[in-house]
Amino acid sequence: MSSGQNRVRRRQLVAELKRLREEAGLTQEEVARQLDWHHTKVFRIETGRTAPHPNDVRVMCALYGVTDEEHLAAPVQLAKESRKRGWWYAYRDVLPSRYEFIIGLEEEAYAIHTFQLAVVPGLLQTEDYAMALGKGGPLELDTDEIRRRVEVRMNRQRVLDKPDRPQLWAIIDEAAIHRVVGGPKVMLAQLEHLITASEAGKTTIQIVPYTVGAHPGICGPFVILKFEEPSETDVVYMETIGGSISLDKPEEIRNYVNAFDHLRAVALSPQDTRTMLIRAAKSLADG
């Protein structure tokens, strides 16, 4: 089983534990109190921040009235599978909150829809561009920490090299291709990388030009992860200074799906986007 599948299993487990708790009429605080746990433990389990031990799942299910071994087998097995470590475990000391959880889901998504307002999407960044972003970012990180975070980003991009890779649809505000991150040489290489990526199968890139004015993405960047399994709900996540935020409630996801659809409608076509990228690269090369 892949590390991404482990994260999907954790999502399934989280949804099942939350359903059982609600059916039992208990709050997270009441569960923690009755099990003599720290008051945040149930919250961390139900938000995917912690992969629960199979024994924790057993006592939670017992509290919720599920004691039959046949019914217990599924959640306990999910707990075992969800605790297997992915390649990113070695970077856990530098990863923001929930980031490793999102990486796992990213590997199992059949489609990734991303909008970026000020920078190139992470899955399409060159290493030098990513390093420059880290050095100029809002966090005061030392060079080694920036390097290791960039290694994670580069490893993440391997998801696009898989035979069963997800479809990537990236919409970028025009500001991102004119912001010279890392200097002209680094930015030129980044633009050339986008031009090459735009020609790849299963990758669509669109730019929202300045002429559009206000648009649905003006409030900030977001990513939508889409899954094929009917039982798997889509996930929206956003990176912030304090870490990443994920949303999985249908009504919340619907707002972002609608916003992405509107962005696709106002953005340049993929061909016109490629023309703009080539023009921007030429302008930068000519100095």
GROMACS .gro file of C-alpha atoms in nm, residues 7-8 10-12 14 47 98-99 101-106 108-114 222-229 231-238 244-250 252-254 256-257 260:
model
   51
    7ARG     CA    1  -0.353   0.909   0.427
    8VAL     CA    2  -0.675   0.822   0.250
   10ARG     CA    3  -0.678   0.799   0.783
   11ARG     CA    4  -0.946   1.020   0.629
   12GLN     CA    5  -1.185   0.727   0.618
   14VAL     CA    6  -1.153   1.008   1.088
   47THR     CA    7  -0.886   1.657   1.223
   98ARG     CA    8  -0.094   1.928   0.860
   99TYR     CA    9   0.137   1.957   0.558
  101PHE     CA   10  -0.128   1.491   0.579
  102ILE     CA   11  -0.198   1.693   0.264
  103ILE     CA   12   0.103   1.548   0.079
  104GLY     CA   13  -0.038   1.199   0.128
  105LEU     CA   14  -0.377   1.301  -0.010
  106GLU     CA   15  -0.210   1.473  -0.303
  108GLU     CA   16  -0.393   0.972  -0.418
  109ALA     CA   17  -0.592   1.247  -0.591
  110TYR     CA   18  -0.701   1.188  -0.951
  111ALA     CA   19  -0.708   1.564  -1.014
  112ILE     CA   20  -0.543   1.868  -0.855
  113HIS     CA   21  -0.690   2.210  -0.925
  114THR     CA   22  -0.477   2.496  -0.798
  222PHE     CA   23  -0.622   2.756  -0.283
  223VAL     CA   24  -0.592   2.395  -0.397
  224ILE     CA   25  -0.874   2.147  -0.461
  225LEU     CA   26  -0.788   1.777  -0.440
  226LYS     CA   27  -1.038   1.553  -0.619
  227PHE     CA   28  -1.079   1.179  -0.562
  228GLU     CA   29  -1.237   0.910  -0.779
  229GLU     CA   30  -1.386   0.695  -0.503
  231SER     CA   31  -1.686   0.756  -0.064
  232GLU     CA   32  -1.395   1.003  -0.074
  233THR     CA   33  -1.494   1.368  -0.042
  234ASP     CA   34  -1.282   1.629  -0.215
  235VAL     CA   35  -1.051   1.844  -0.004
  236VAL     CA   36  -0.961   2.211  -0.025
  237TYR     CA   37  -0.641   2.333   0.133
  238MET     CA   38  -0.464   2.665   0.167
  244SER     CA   39  -0.193   2.479   0.609
  245ILE     CA   40  -0.571   2.475   0.646
  246SER     CA   41  -0.788   2.201   0.499
  247LEU     CA   42  -1.162   2.195   0.440
  248ASP     CA   43  -1.374   1.892   0.360
  249LYS     CA   44  -1.734   1.998   0.425
  250PRO     CA   45  -1.938   1.979   0.101
  252GLU     CA   46  -1.727   2.476   0.185
  253ILE     CA   47  -1.580   2.280  -0.104
  254ARG     CA   48  -1.864   2.389  -0.332
  256TYR     CA   49  -1.411   2.688  -0.400
  257VAL     CA   50  -1.519   2.468  -0.691
  260PHE     CA   51  -1.229   2.778  -0.973
   0.00000   0.00000   0.00000
